[in-house]
mmCIF file of C-alpha atoms and ligand atoms in Angstrom:
data_model
loop_
_atom_site.group_PDB
_atom_site.id
_atom_site.type_symbol
_atom_site.label_atom_id
_atom_site.label_comp_id
_atom_site.label_asym_id
_atom_site.label_seq_id
_atom_site.Cartn_x
_atom_site.Cartn_y
_atom_site.Cartn_z
ATOM 1 C CA MET A 1 97.900 66.030 45.581
ATOM 2 C CA ALA A 2 94.708 65.604 47.629
ATOM 3 C CA ARG A 3 91.154 65.581 46.350
ATOM 4 C CA PRO A 4 90.194 69.250 46.719
ATOM 5 C CA LEU A 5 87.067 68.755 48.850
ATOM 6 C CA TYR A 6 87.302 69.617 52.558
ATOM 7 C CA ALA A 7 85.260 71.078 55.401
ATOM 8 C CA GLN A 8 86.751 74.168 56.970
ATOM 9 C CA ILE A 9 85.715 74.830 60.563
ATOM 10 C CA ASN A 10 85.976 78.445 61.662
ATOM 11 C CA LEU A 11 86.297 78.577 65.440
ATOM 12 C CA SER A 12 86.018 82.357 65.699
ATOM 13 C CA ALA A 13 82.596 82.171 64.018
ATOM 14 C CA LEU A 14 81.518 79.642 66.658
ATOM 15 C CA ARG A 15 82.753 81.911 69.467
ATOM 16 C CA SER A 16 80.876 84.798 67.909
ATOM 17 C CA ASN A 17 77.644 82.756 67.664
ATOM 18 C CA LEU A 18 77.962 81.739 71.305
ATOM 19 C CA ALA A 19 78.428 85.396 72.227
ATOM 20 C CA ARG A 20 75.233 86.116 70.269
ATOM 21 C CA VAL A 21 73.404 83.511 72.379
ATOM 22 C CA ARG A 22 74.670 85.224 75.529
ATOM 23 C CA GLU A 23 73.527 88.570 74.193
ATOM 24 C CA LEU A 24 70.018 87.248 73.510
ATOM 25 C CA ALA A 25 69.678 85.438 76.826
ATOM 26 C CA PRO A 26 72.036 87.220 79.214
ATOM 27 C CA ARG A 27 70.899 85.831 82.531
ATOM 28 C CA THR A 28 70.713 82.151 81.712
ATOM 29 C CA GLN A 29 73.078 79.233 81.838
ATOM 30 C CA VAL A 30 74.028 77.948 78.406
ATOM 31 C CA LEU A 31 74.382 74.256 77.675
ATOM 32 C CA ALA A 32 75.817 74.087 74.149
ATOM 33 C CA VAL A 33 74.207 71.207 72.281
ATOM 34 C CA VAL A 34 76.920 69.037 70.715
ATOM 35 C CA LYS A 35 75.013 65.866 69.799
ATOM 36 C CA ALA A 36 75.789 64.186 66.463
ATOM 37 C CA ASN A 37 79.470 65.069 66.766
ATOM 38 C CA ALA A 38 78.644 68.747 67.224
ATOM 39 C CA TYR A 39 76.206 68.742 64.311
ATOM 40 C CA GLY A 40 78.851 67.264 62.035
ATOM 41 C CA HIS A 41 81.563 69.773 62.957
ATOM 42 C CA GLY A 42 83.592 67.451 65.191
ATOM 43 C CA LEU A 43 83.067 67.586 68.948
ATOM 44 C CA PHE A 44 86.706 67.790 69.956
ATOM 45 C CA ARG A 45 87.509 70.100 67.073
ATOM 46 C CA VAL A 46 84.989 72.730 68.249
ATOM 47 C CA LEU A 47 85.425 72.282 71.992
ATOM 48 C CA PRO A 48 88.032 75.066 72.396
ATOM 49 C CA ALA A 49 85.490 77.532 70.977
ATOM 50 C CA LEU A 50 82.852 76.508 73.546
ATOM 51 C CA GLU A 51 84.809 77.552 76.614
ATOM 52 C CA ALA A 52 82.313 80.303 77.356
ATOM 53 C CA ALA A 53 79.439 77.790 77.653
ATOM 54 C CA ASP A 54 78.388 76.597 81.106
ATOM 55 C CA GLY A 55 78.271 73.043 79.859
ATOM 56 C CA LEU A 56 77.362 70.714 77.020
ATOM 57 C CA ALA A 57 74.327 68.645 76.103
ATOM 58 C CA LEU A 58 74.301 65.569 73.884
ATOM 59 C CA VAL A 59 72.740 62.132 73.500
ATOM 60 C CA GLU A 60 75.695 59.773 72.970
ATOM 61 C CA PRO A 61 77.137 58.267 76.181
ATOM 62 C CA GLU A 62 80.425 57.295 74.467
ATOM 63 C CA ALA A 63 81.069 60.912 73.506
ATOM 64 C CA ALA A 64 80.213 62.097 77.029
ATOM 65 C CA PHE A 65 82.604 59.529 78.542
ATOM 66 C CA GLU A 66 85.340 60.701 76.211
ATOM 67 C CA LEU A 67 84.733 64.317 77.219
ATOM 68 C CA ARG A 68 85.456 63.352 80.816
ATOM 69 C CA GLU A 69 88.473 61.294 79.809
ATOM 70 C CA ARG A 70 89.805 64.388 78.103
ATOM 71 C CA ARG A 71 89.238 66.392 81.266
ATOM 72 C CA TYR A 72 86.170 68.397 80.326
ATOM 73 C CA THR A 73 85.062 69.488 83.796
ATOM 74 C CA ARG A 74 81.847 71.464 83.299
ATOM 75 C CA ARG A 75 78.335 70.179 83.246
ATOM 76 C CA ILE A 76 77.325 67.518 80.713
ATOM 77 C CA LEU A 77 73.627 66.797 80.179
ATOM 78 C CA MET A 78 72.472 63.590 78.517
ATOM 79 C CA LEU A 79 69.406 64.660 76.531
ATOM 80 C CA GLU A 80 67.895 61.185 76.207
ATOM 81 C CA GLY A 81 69.105 60.070 79.598
ATOM 82 C CA PHE A 82 70.420 56.574 80.247
ATOM 83 C CA PHE A 83 69.301 53.579 78.245
ATOM 84 C CA ALA A 84 70.039 50.775 80.720
ATOM 85 C CA GLU A 85 70.484 50.415 84.461
ATOM 86 C CA SER A 86 74.100 49.360 83.934
ATOM 87 C CA GLU A 87 74.908 52.862 82.691
ATOM 88 C CA LEU A 88 73.927 54.544 85.948
ATOM 89 C CA PRO A 89 77.177 53.916 87.862
ATOM 90 C CA GLU A 90 79.079 55.135 84.813
ATOM 91 C CA PHE A 91 76.991 58.296 84.686
ATOM 92 C CA ALA A 92 77.512 58.848 88.407
ATOM 93 C CA GLN A 93 81.236 58.268 88.264
ATOM 94 C CA ARG A 94 81.552 60.816 85.452
ATOM 95 C CA ARG A 95 79.162 63.368 86.946
ATOM 96 C CA LEU A 96 76.806 63.302 83.952
ATOM 97 C CA ALA A 97 73.489 65.051 84.406
ATOM 98 C CA THR A 98 70.641 63.033 82.961
ATOM 99 C CA VAL A 99 67.214 63.562 81.530
ATOM 100 C CA VAL A 100 64.589 61.278 83.028
ATOM 101 C CA HIS A 101 61.622 60.975 80.750
ATOM 102 C CA ASP A 102 59.757 57.807 81.711
ATOM 103 C CA HIS A 103 58.754 55.639 84.636
ATOM 104 C CA GLU A 104 61.120 52.847 83.714
ATOM 105 C CA GLN A 105 64.064 55.210 84.206
ATOM 106 C CA ILE A 106 62.715 56.164 87.647
ATOM 107 C CA ARG A 107 62.549 52.494 88.558
ATOM 108 C CA MET A 108 66.178 52.032 87.480
ATOM 109 C CA LEU A 109 67.276 55.040 89.545
ATOM 110 C CA GLU A 110 65.442 53.728 92.604
ATOM 111 C CA ALA A 111 67.045 50.317 92.186
ATOM 112 C CA ALA A 112 70.567 51.642 91.793
ATOM 113 C CA THR A 113 73.158 52.249 94.471
ATOM 114 C CA LEU A 114 75.363 55.034 93.230
ATOM 115 C CA ALA A 115 78.690 56.346 94.483
ATOM 116 C CA ARG A 116 77.447 59.851 93.812
ATOM 117 C CA PRO A 117 73.865 61.002 93.204
ATOM 118 C CA LEU A 118 72.905 62.486 89.828
ATOM 119 C CA GLU A 119 71.577 65.819 88.684
ATOM 120 C CA VAL A 120 68.256 64.935 87.032
ATOM 121 C CA PHE A 121 66.295 66.878 84.417
ATOM 122 C CA VAL A 122 62.673 65.758 84.555
ATOM 123 C CA LYS A 123 61.292 65.932 81.049
ATOM 124 C CA VAL A 124 57.739 67.154 80.758
ATOM 125 C CA ASN A 125 55.725 66.188 77.688
ATOM 126 C CA THR A 126 54.054 69.465 76.796
ATOM 127 C CA GLY A 127 52.544 68.265 73.544
ATOM 128 C CA MET A 128 55.387 67.065 71.360
ATOM 129 C CA ASN A 129 54.586 63.510 72.391
ATOM 130 C CA ARG A 130 58.071 62.203 71.893
ATOM 131 C CA LEU A 131 59.720 62.026 75.315
ATOM 132 C CA GLY A 132 58.453 63.077 78.698
ATOM 133 C CA PHE A 133 55.974 62.570 81.507
ATOM 134 C CA ARG A 134 52.330 63.477 81.232
ATOM 135 C CA PRO A 135 51.768 66.895 82.817
ATOM 136 C CA THR A 136 49.511 65.400 85.474
ATOM 137 C CA ASP A 137 52.269 62.981 86.542
ATOM 138 C CA VAL A 138 55.012 65.564 86.979
ATOM 139 C CA ALA A 139 54.418 66.535 90.603
ATOM 140 C CA ASP A 140 54.350 62.892 91.643
ATOM 141 C CA VAL A 141 57.456 62.091 89.585
ATOM 142 C CA CYS A 142 59.329 64.945 91.282
ATOM 143 C CA ARG A 143 58.221 63.754 94.689
ATOM 144 C CA ARG A 144 59.490 60.244 93.997
ATOM 145 C CA LEU A 145 62.771 61.402 92.521
ATOM 146 C CA SER A 146 63.503 63.923 95.252
ATOM 147 C CA SER A 147 63.294 61.209 97.857
ATOM 148 C CA SER A 148 65.599 58.852 95.940
ATOM 149 C CA PRO A 149 69.193 58.667 97.209
ATOM 150 C CA SER A 150 70.299 58.432 93.552
ATOM 151 C CA VAL A 151 69.147 61.985 92.868
ATOM 152 C CA ALA A 152 71.195 65.010 93.903
ATOM 153 C CA ALA A 153 69.138 67.796 92.361
ATOM 154 C CA LEU A 154 66.084 68.221 90.173
ATOM 155 C CA ARG A 155 65.434 70.433 87.145
ATOM 156 C CA LEU A 156 62.367 70.668 84.957
ATOM 157 C CA MET A 157 62.782 70.452 81.224
ATOM 158 C CA MET A 158 60.625 70.649 78.122
ATOM 159 C CA HIS A 159 61.203 70.843 74.385
ATOM 160 C CA PHE A 160 59.174 72.980 71.972
ATOM 161 C CA ALA A 161 57.783 71.229 68.906
ATOM 162 C CA ARG A 162 57.032 74.501 67.115
ATOM 163 C CA ALA A 163 59.231 77.219 68.618
ATOM 164 C CA ASP A 164 59.904 78.388 65.058
ATOM 165 C CA GLU A 165 56.272 79.453 64.689
ATOM 166 C CA ASP A 166 54.742 82.572 66.210
ATOM 167 C CA ASP A 167 51.918 80.762 67.968
ATOM 168 C CA GLY A 168 54.098 77.735 68.767
ATOM 169 C CA ILE A 169 54.875 78.290 72.429
ATOM 170 C CA ALA A 170 51.815 79.641 74.226
ATOM 171 C CA GLU A 171 50.120 76.284 74.603
ATOM 172 C CA PRO A 172 53.148 74.208 75.670
ATOM 173 C CA LEU A 173 54.102 76.960 78.127
ATOM 174 C CA ALA A 174 50.645 76.877 79.659
ATOM 175 C CA VAL A 175 50.878 73.088 79.920
ATOM 176 C CA LEU A 176 54.281 73.376 81.588
ATOM 177 C CA GLU A 177 53.010 76.015 83.965
ATOM 178 C CA SER A 178 50.133 73.860 85.140
ATOM 179 C CA ALA A 179 52.306 70.720 85.335
ATOM 180 C CA CYS A 180 55.009 72.433 87.381
ATOM 181 C CA LYS A 181 52.934 74.733 89.559
ATOM 182 C CA GLY A 182 54.627 75.182 92.914
ATOM 183 C CA LEU A 183 57.649 73.076 92.004
ATOM 184 C CA PRO A 184 60.700 75.096 93.015
ATOM 185 C CA TYR A 185 63.190 73.641 90.533
ATOM 186 C CA PRO A 186 65.181 75.513 87.849
ATOM 187 C CA ARG A 187 63.782 75.145 84.356
ATOM 188 C CA SER A 188 65.283 74.418 80.954
ATOM 189 C CA LEU A 189 63.033 75.261 78.041
ATOM 190 C CA ALA A 190 64.576 76.779 74.960
ATOM 191 C CA ASN A 191 66.440 75.386 71.956
ATOM 192 C CA SER A 192 67.799 77.809 69.322
ATOM 193 C CA ALA A 193 64.394 78.831 68.011
ATOM 194 C CA GLY A 194 63.224 79.520 71.545
ATOM 195 C CA VAL A 195 66.386 81.473 72.388
ATOM 196 C CA VAL A 196 65.962 83.733 69.378
ATOM 197 C CA ARG A 197 62.238 84.180 69.326
ATOM 198 C CA PHE A 198 61.204 83.917 72.952
ATOM 199 C CA PRO A 199 64.311 84.752 75.014
ATOM 200 C CA GLU A 200 62.140 85.858 77.927
ATOM 201 C CA VAL A 201 60.709 82.362 78.389
ATOM 202 C CA GLY A 202 63.846 80.303 77.884
ATOM 203 C CA GLY A 203 64.077 79.444 81.546
ATOM 204 C CA ASP A 204 67.183 79.241 83.715
ATOM 205 C CA ILE A 205 69.163 76.884 81.474
ATOM 206 C CA ILE A 206 69.017 77.139 77.686
ATOM 207 C CA ARG A 207 70.032 74.512 75.122
ATOM 208 C CA PRO A 208 71.025 76.147 71.824
ATOM 209 C CA GLY A 209 72.264 73.872 69.053
ATOM 210 C CA ILE A 210 71.956 74.853 65.421
ATOM 211 C CA MET A 211 72.461 78.582 65.967
ATOM 212 C CA LEU A 212 75.913 77.970 67.451
ATOM 213 C CA TYR A 213 76.934 76.483 64.133
ATOM 214 C CA GLY A 214 75.673 79.515 62.249
ATOM 215 C CA ALA A 215 72.556 78.081 60.631
ATOM 216 C CA THR A 216 68.999 79.207 61.207
ATOM 217 C CA PRO A 217 66.293 77.276 63.060
ATOM 218 C CA PHE A 218 63.648 79.158 61.066
ATOM 219 C CA PRO A 219 62.234 78.739 57.574
ATOM 220 C CA PHE A 220 62.311 82.472 56.795
ATOM 221 C CA ASP A 221 64.770 84.366 59.022
ATOM 222 C CA SER A 222 68.254 83.782 57.663
ATOM 223 C CA ALA A 223 71.261 83.106 59.883
ATOM 224 C CA ASP A 224 72.688 86.434 58.751
ATOM 225 C CA MET A 225 69.557 88.287 59.880
ATOM 226 C CA LEU A 226 69.949 86.623 63.268
ATOM 227 C CA GLY A 227 73.563 87.812 63.541
ATOM 228 C CA LEU A 228 75.025 84.317 63.112
ATOM 229 C CA LYS A 229 78.126 83.338 61.142
ATOM 230 C CA PRO A 230 78.652 80.043 59.335
ATOM 231 C CA VAL A 231 81.081 77.785 61.171
ATOM 232 C CA MET A 232 81.478 75.099 58.487
ATOM 233 C CA THR A 233 82.466 75.936 54.925
ATOM 234 C CA LEU A 234 82.481 72.970 52.575
ATOM 235 C CA ARG A 235 85.089 73.847 49.979
ATOM 236 C CA SER A 236 86.137 72.145 46.775
ATOM 237 C CA ALA A 237 87.343 72.988 43.270
ATOM 238 C CA LEU A 238 86.533 72.387 39.626
ATOM 239 C CA ILE A 239 88.205 69.209 38.421
ATOM 240 C CA ALA A 240 86.988 69.425 34.798
ATOM 241 C CA VAL A 241 85.152 71.747 32.437
ATOM 242 C CA GLN A 242 82.898 70.549 29.613
ATOM 243 C CA GLU A 243 81.588 72.478 26.620
ATOM 244 C CA LEU A 244 77.916 71.593 26.129
ATOM 245 C CA LYS A 245 76.221 72.083 22.776
ATOM 246 C CA ALA A 246 72.546 72.961 22.639
ATOM 247 C CA ASN A 247 70.360 69.943 23.478
ATOM 248 C CA GLU A 248 73.207 67.989 25.112
ATOM 249 C CA SER A 249 72.668 66.663 28.623
ATOM 250 C CA VAL A 250 74.804 66.169 31.725
ATOM 251 C CA GLY A 251 75.048 63.350 34.225
ATOM 252 C CA TYR A 252 72.963 60.358 35.311
ATOM 253 C CA GLY A 253 69.420 60.315 34.032
ATOM 254 C CA ALA A 254 70.201 63.270 31.760
ATOM 255 C CA MET A 255 68.370 65.475 34.241
ATOM 256 C CA TYR A 256 69.770 68.669 32.742
ATOM 257 C CA THR A 257 69.758 69.554 29.054
ATOM 258 C CA ALA A 258 71.399 72.718 27.733
ATOM 259 C CA SER A 259 69.050 75.008 25.834
ATOM 260 C CA ARG A 260 72.074 76.834 24.335
ATOM 261 C CA PRO A 261 75.783 76.100 24.197
ATOM 262 C CA HIS A 262 77.562 76.756 27.504
ATOM 263 C CA ARG A 263 80.288 75.464 29.753
ATOM 264 C CA VAL A 264 79.685 73.059 32.605
ATOM 265 C CA GLY A 265 82.001 72.800 35.606
ATOM 266 C CA VAL A 266 82.605 69.444 37.286
ATOM 267 C CA ILE A 267 83.163 69.688 41.065
ATOM 268 C CA ALA A 268 84.772 67.130 43.380
ATOM 269 C CA GLY A 269 81.942 66.403 45.840
ATOM 270 C CA GLY A 270 78.868 64.214 45.715
ATOM 271 C CA TYR A 271 76.397 62.330 47.815
ATOM 272 C CA ALA A 272 79.103 60.072 49.236
ATOM 273 C CA ASP A 273 80.488 63.264 50.786
ATOM 274 C CA GLY A 274 77.141 64.221 52.261
ATOM 275 C CA TYR A 275 75.864 66.474 49.481
ATOM 276 C CA PRO A 276 72.109 65.868 49.077
ATOM 277 C CA ARG A 277 71.446 63.648 46.056
ATOM 278 C CA HIS A 278 67.979 65.084 45.591
ATOM 279 C CA ALA A 279 69.294 68.673 45.162
ATOM 280 C CA PRO A 280 67.610 69.751 41.912
ATOM 281 C CA ASN A 281 68.868 71.756 38.946
ATOM 282 C CA GLY A 282 69.269 75.341 40.090
ATOM 283 C CA THR A 283 70.575 74.603 43.600
ATOM 284 C CA PRO A 284 73.119 77.354 44.354
ATOM 285 C CA VAL A 285 76.889 76.734 44.396
ATOM 286 C CA LEU A 286 79.719 79.295 44.523
ATOM 287 C CA VAL A 287 82.444 79.132 41.883
ATOM 288 C CA CYS A 288 85.174 81.782 42.111
ATOM 289 C CA GLY A 289 82.962 83.484 44.703
ATOM 290 C CA ARG A 290 80.075 83.809 42.244
ATOM 291 C CA LYS A 291 76.753 82.083 42.504
ATOM 292 C CA VAL A 292 76.102 79.444 39.859
ATOM 293 C CA ARG A 293 73.458 76.735 39.569
ATOM 294 C CA LEU A 294 73.599 72.992 39.792
ATOM 295 C CA ALA A 295 73.027 71.471 36.338
ATOM 296 C CA GLY A 296 72.384 67.749 36.475
ATOM 297 C CA ARG A 297 71.845 65.258 39.263
ATOM 298 C CA PRO A 298 74.468 65.008 42.007
ATOM 299 C CA SER A 299 76.366 61.752 41.686
ATOM 300 C CA MET A 300 78.368 59.843 44.274
ATOM 301 C CA ASP A 301 81.578 61.804 43.789
ATOM 302 C CA MET A 302 80.808 64.745 41.513
ATOM 303 C CA LEU A 303 78.515 67.702 40.951
ATOM 304 C CA THR A 304 78.001 69.641 37.744
ATOM 305 C CA VAL A 305 77.191 73.349 37.467
ATOM 306 C CA ASP A 306 76.336 75.827 34.718
ATOM 307 C CA LEU A 307 79.373 78.098 34.229
ATOM 308 C CA SER A 308 77.668 80.608 31.896
ATOM 309 C CA ASP A 309 78.116 83.448 34.394
ATOM 310 C CA VAL A 310 81.721 82.688 35.310
ATOM 311 C CA PRO A 311 83.704 82.864 32.064
ATOM 312 C CA ASP A 312 87.046 82.882 33.879
ATOM 313 C CA ALA A 313 86.345 79.632 35.777
ATOM 314 C CA CYS A 314 88.735 76.816 34.901
ATOM 315 C CA VAL A 315 90.062 73.563 36.351
ATOM 316 C CA GLY A 316 91.248 74.357 39.876
ATOM 317 C CA SER A 317 88.842 77.270 40.410
ATOM 318 C CA PRO A 318 87.652 77.437 44.027
ATOM 319 C CA VAL A 319 84.173 76.195 44.920
ATOM 320 C CA VAL A 320 82.025 76.649 48.021
ATOM 321 C CA LEU A 321 79.229 74.084 48.409
ATOM 322 C CA TRP A 322 77.975 75.834 51.536
ATOM 323 C CA GLY A 323 79.273 78.072 54.300
ATOM 324 C CA GLU A 324 80.973 81.443 53.824
ATOM 325 C CA GLY A 325 79.195 83.309 51.056
ATOM 326 C CA LEU A 326 76.522 80.639 50.611
ATOM 327 C CA PRO A 327 74.336 79.796 53.641
ATOM 328 C CA VAL A 328 73.840 76.079 54.197
ATOM 329 C CA ASP A 329 70.172 76.950 54.658
ATOM 330 C CA ASP A 330 69.926 78.129 51.027
ATOM 331 C CA VAL A 331 71.295 74.823 49.764
ATOM 332 C CA ALA A 332 69.040 72.961 52.183
ATOM 333 C CA SER A 333 65.879 74.751 51.126
ATOM 334 C CA ALA A 334 66.671 74.131 47.437
ATOM 335 C CA ALA A 335 67.031 70.448 48.313
ATOM 336 C CA ALA A 336 63.851 70.385 50.434
ATOM 337 C CA THR A 337 65.684 69.705 53.685
ATOM 338 C CA LEU A 338 67.220 71.617 56.617
ATOM 339 C CA GLY A 339 70.659 72.999 57.342
ATOM 340 C CA TYR A 340 70.659 70.614 60.328
ATOM 341 C CA GLU A 341 70.535 67.569 58.076
ATOM 342 C CA LEU A 342 73.229 68.741 55.680
ATOM 343 C CA LEU A 343 75.672 69.675 58.447
ATOM 344 C CA CYS A 344 75.178 66.383 60.299
ATOM 345 C CA ALA A 345 75.513 64.349 57.114
ATOM 346 C CA VAL A 346 79.016 65.367 56.027
ATOM 347 C CA ALA A 347 80.579 61.986 55.316
ATOM 348 C CA PRO A 348 83.576 60.420 57.046
ATOM 349 C CA ARG A 349 85.709 60.593 53.893
ATOM 350 C CA VAL A 350 85.675 64.413 53.907
ATOM 351 C CA PRO A 351 88.817 65.835 55.529
ATOM 352 C CA TYR A 352 88.436 68.680 58.018
ATOM 353 C CA VAL A 353 90.596 71.728 58.514
ATOM 354 C CA THR A 354 90.242 73.904 61.596
ATOM 355 C CA SER A 355 91.006 77.591 61.392
ATOM 356 C CA GLU A 356 90.766 80.425 63.874
ATOM 357 C CA VAL A 357 89.414 82.752 61.218
ATOM 358 C CA GLY A 358 87.405 82.396 58.037
ATOM 359 C CA GLY A 359 88.586 82.723 54.477
ATOM 360 C CA ILE A 360 90.576 80.303 52.421
ATOM 361 C CA ASP A 361 93.354 78.582 54.271
ATOM 362 C CA LEU A 362 96.409 79.455 52.208
ATOM 363 C CA GLU A 363 98.354 76.480 53.455
ATOM 364 C CA LEU A 364 96.154 74.121 51.510
HETATM 365 C C1 PLP B 401 68.782 68.948 69.685
HETATM 366 C C2 PLP B 401 68.171 69.495 70.901
HETATM 367 C C3 PLP B 401 68.306 70.867 71.205
HETATM 368 C C4 PLP B 401 68.964 71.857 70.276
HETATM 369 O O1 PLP B 401 68.057 72.205 69.261
HETATM 370 P P1 PLP B 401 68.430 73.306 68.146
HETATM 371 O O2 PLP B 401 67.209 73.459 67.353
HETATM 372 O O3 PLP B 401 69.561 72.728 67.343
HETATM 373 O O4 PLP B 401 68.846 74.526 68.879
HETATM 374 C C5 PLP B 401 67.777 71.305 72.406
HETATM 375 N N1 PLP B 401 67.127 70.460 73.250
HETATM 376 C C6 PLP B 401 66.975 69.151 72.971
HETATM 377 C C7 PLP B 401 66.246 68.275 73.919
HETATM 378 C C8 PLP B 401 67.474 68.621 71.784
HETATM 379 O O5 PLP B 401 67.307 67.324 71.512
#
């Protein structure tokens, strides 16, 4: 008998979300962003559902190397580029495309002798001030790189800091335009928010991440409104039921006190599984397909919920912590974080089950 908590990964939902990306941005190349182990879904678990993507983008060299070892043949873009000169031959040997975002990386490329030149994405800092060259340096950077024998082809890339806001792209786009004036290279601009909100400016190569996994990049538009389906459903079950009397409390710190007698369900799942510890009373949870509220502070291994509205719930009743029927974004907003963080934070001790369709896997 296994602990009832597991993450179910629905590959058909992922295929459907990728199709939605294609629908929104029909004439672009799609690099599916799979950093952080495919946003916590498992890179090699989801790979079969990403066949329709033109390539992948990530930040971890080890994962990229393993993709090539496992015979992934399409494009792979390293979003933070290489970190040391010694990685360059390994990138070249494995045909990894790389971001170049600072002068030190240019120096390393110029110093290297590579078996095969690299496809390089020149990152332009359009105001996010994280990675990238100053707009006024871009033309010179491209000139230097295009004459380096280590470089096979150039692309221009930028990242929006506020693509989820209506006025978030005009200024960075203008900066990009002036930085790249006359440069004939293909461009890669949009992440998920950009793909959804500004598909016309996404450029030639788009880089959707979160939307592929069925969560929203926006604070207000839900994934459902965007036509996206949840890929991960974190499922569990009730492992105990308590009868609370009025004025009795539940859990550490007695953060929840019953104002009237009611039942409390105890769920296998806690912060050591990746559930946010700071989720407050009232955070939504599904029990028997019905929405109930967290009652008491999440502990390492358990959560407690108010069962007043689910009289038939008992030990063994099915629970959804997020996913089908309960958007991860709803749990995230209750806990003052993002769907991104919750998905990426599912802990190593949680077992995964892959299914081609949604719904409860009857074999479990
Ligand atoms: C993570 C990342 C993306 C994907 O962003 P989403 O908001 O998940 O779509 C795109 N581009 C870069 C450079 C990234 O680091």
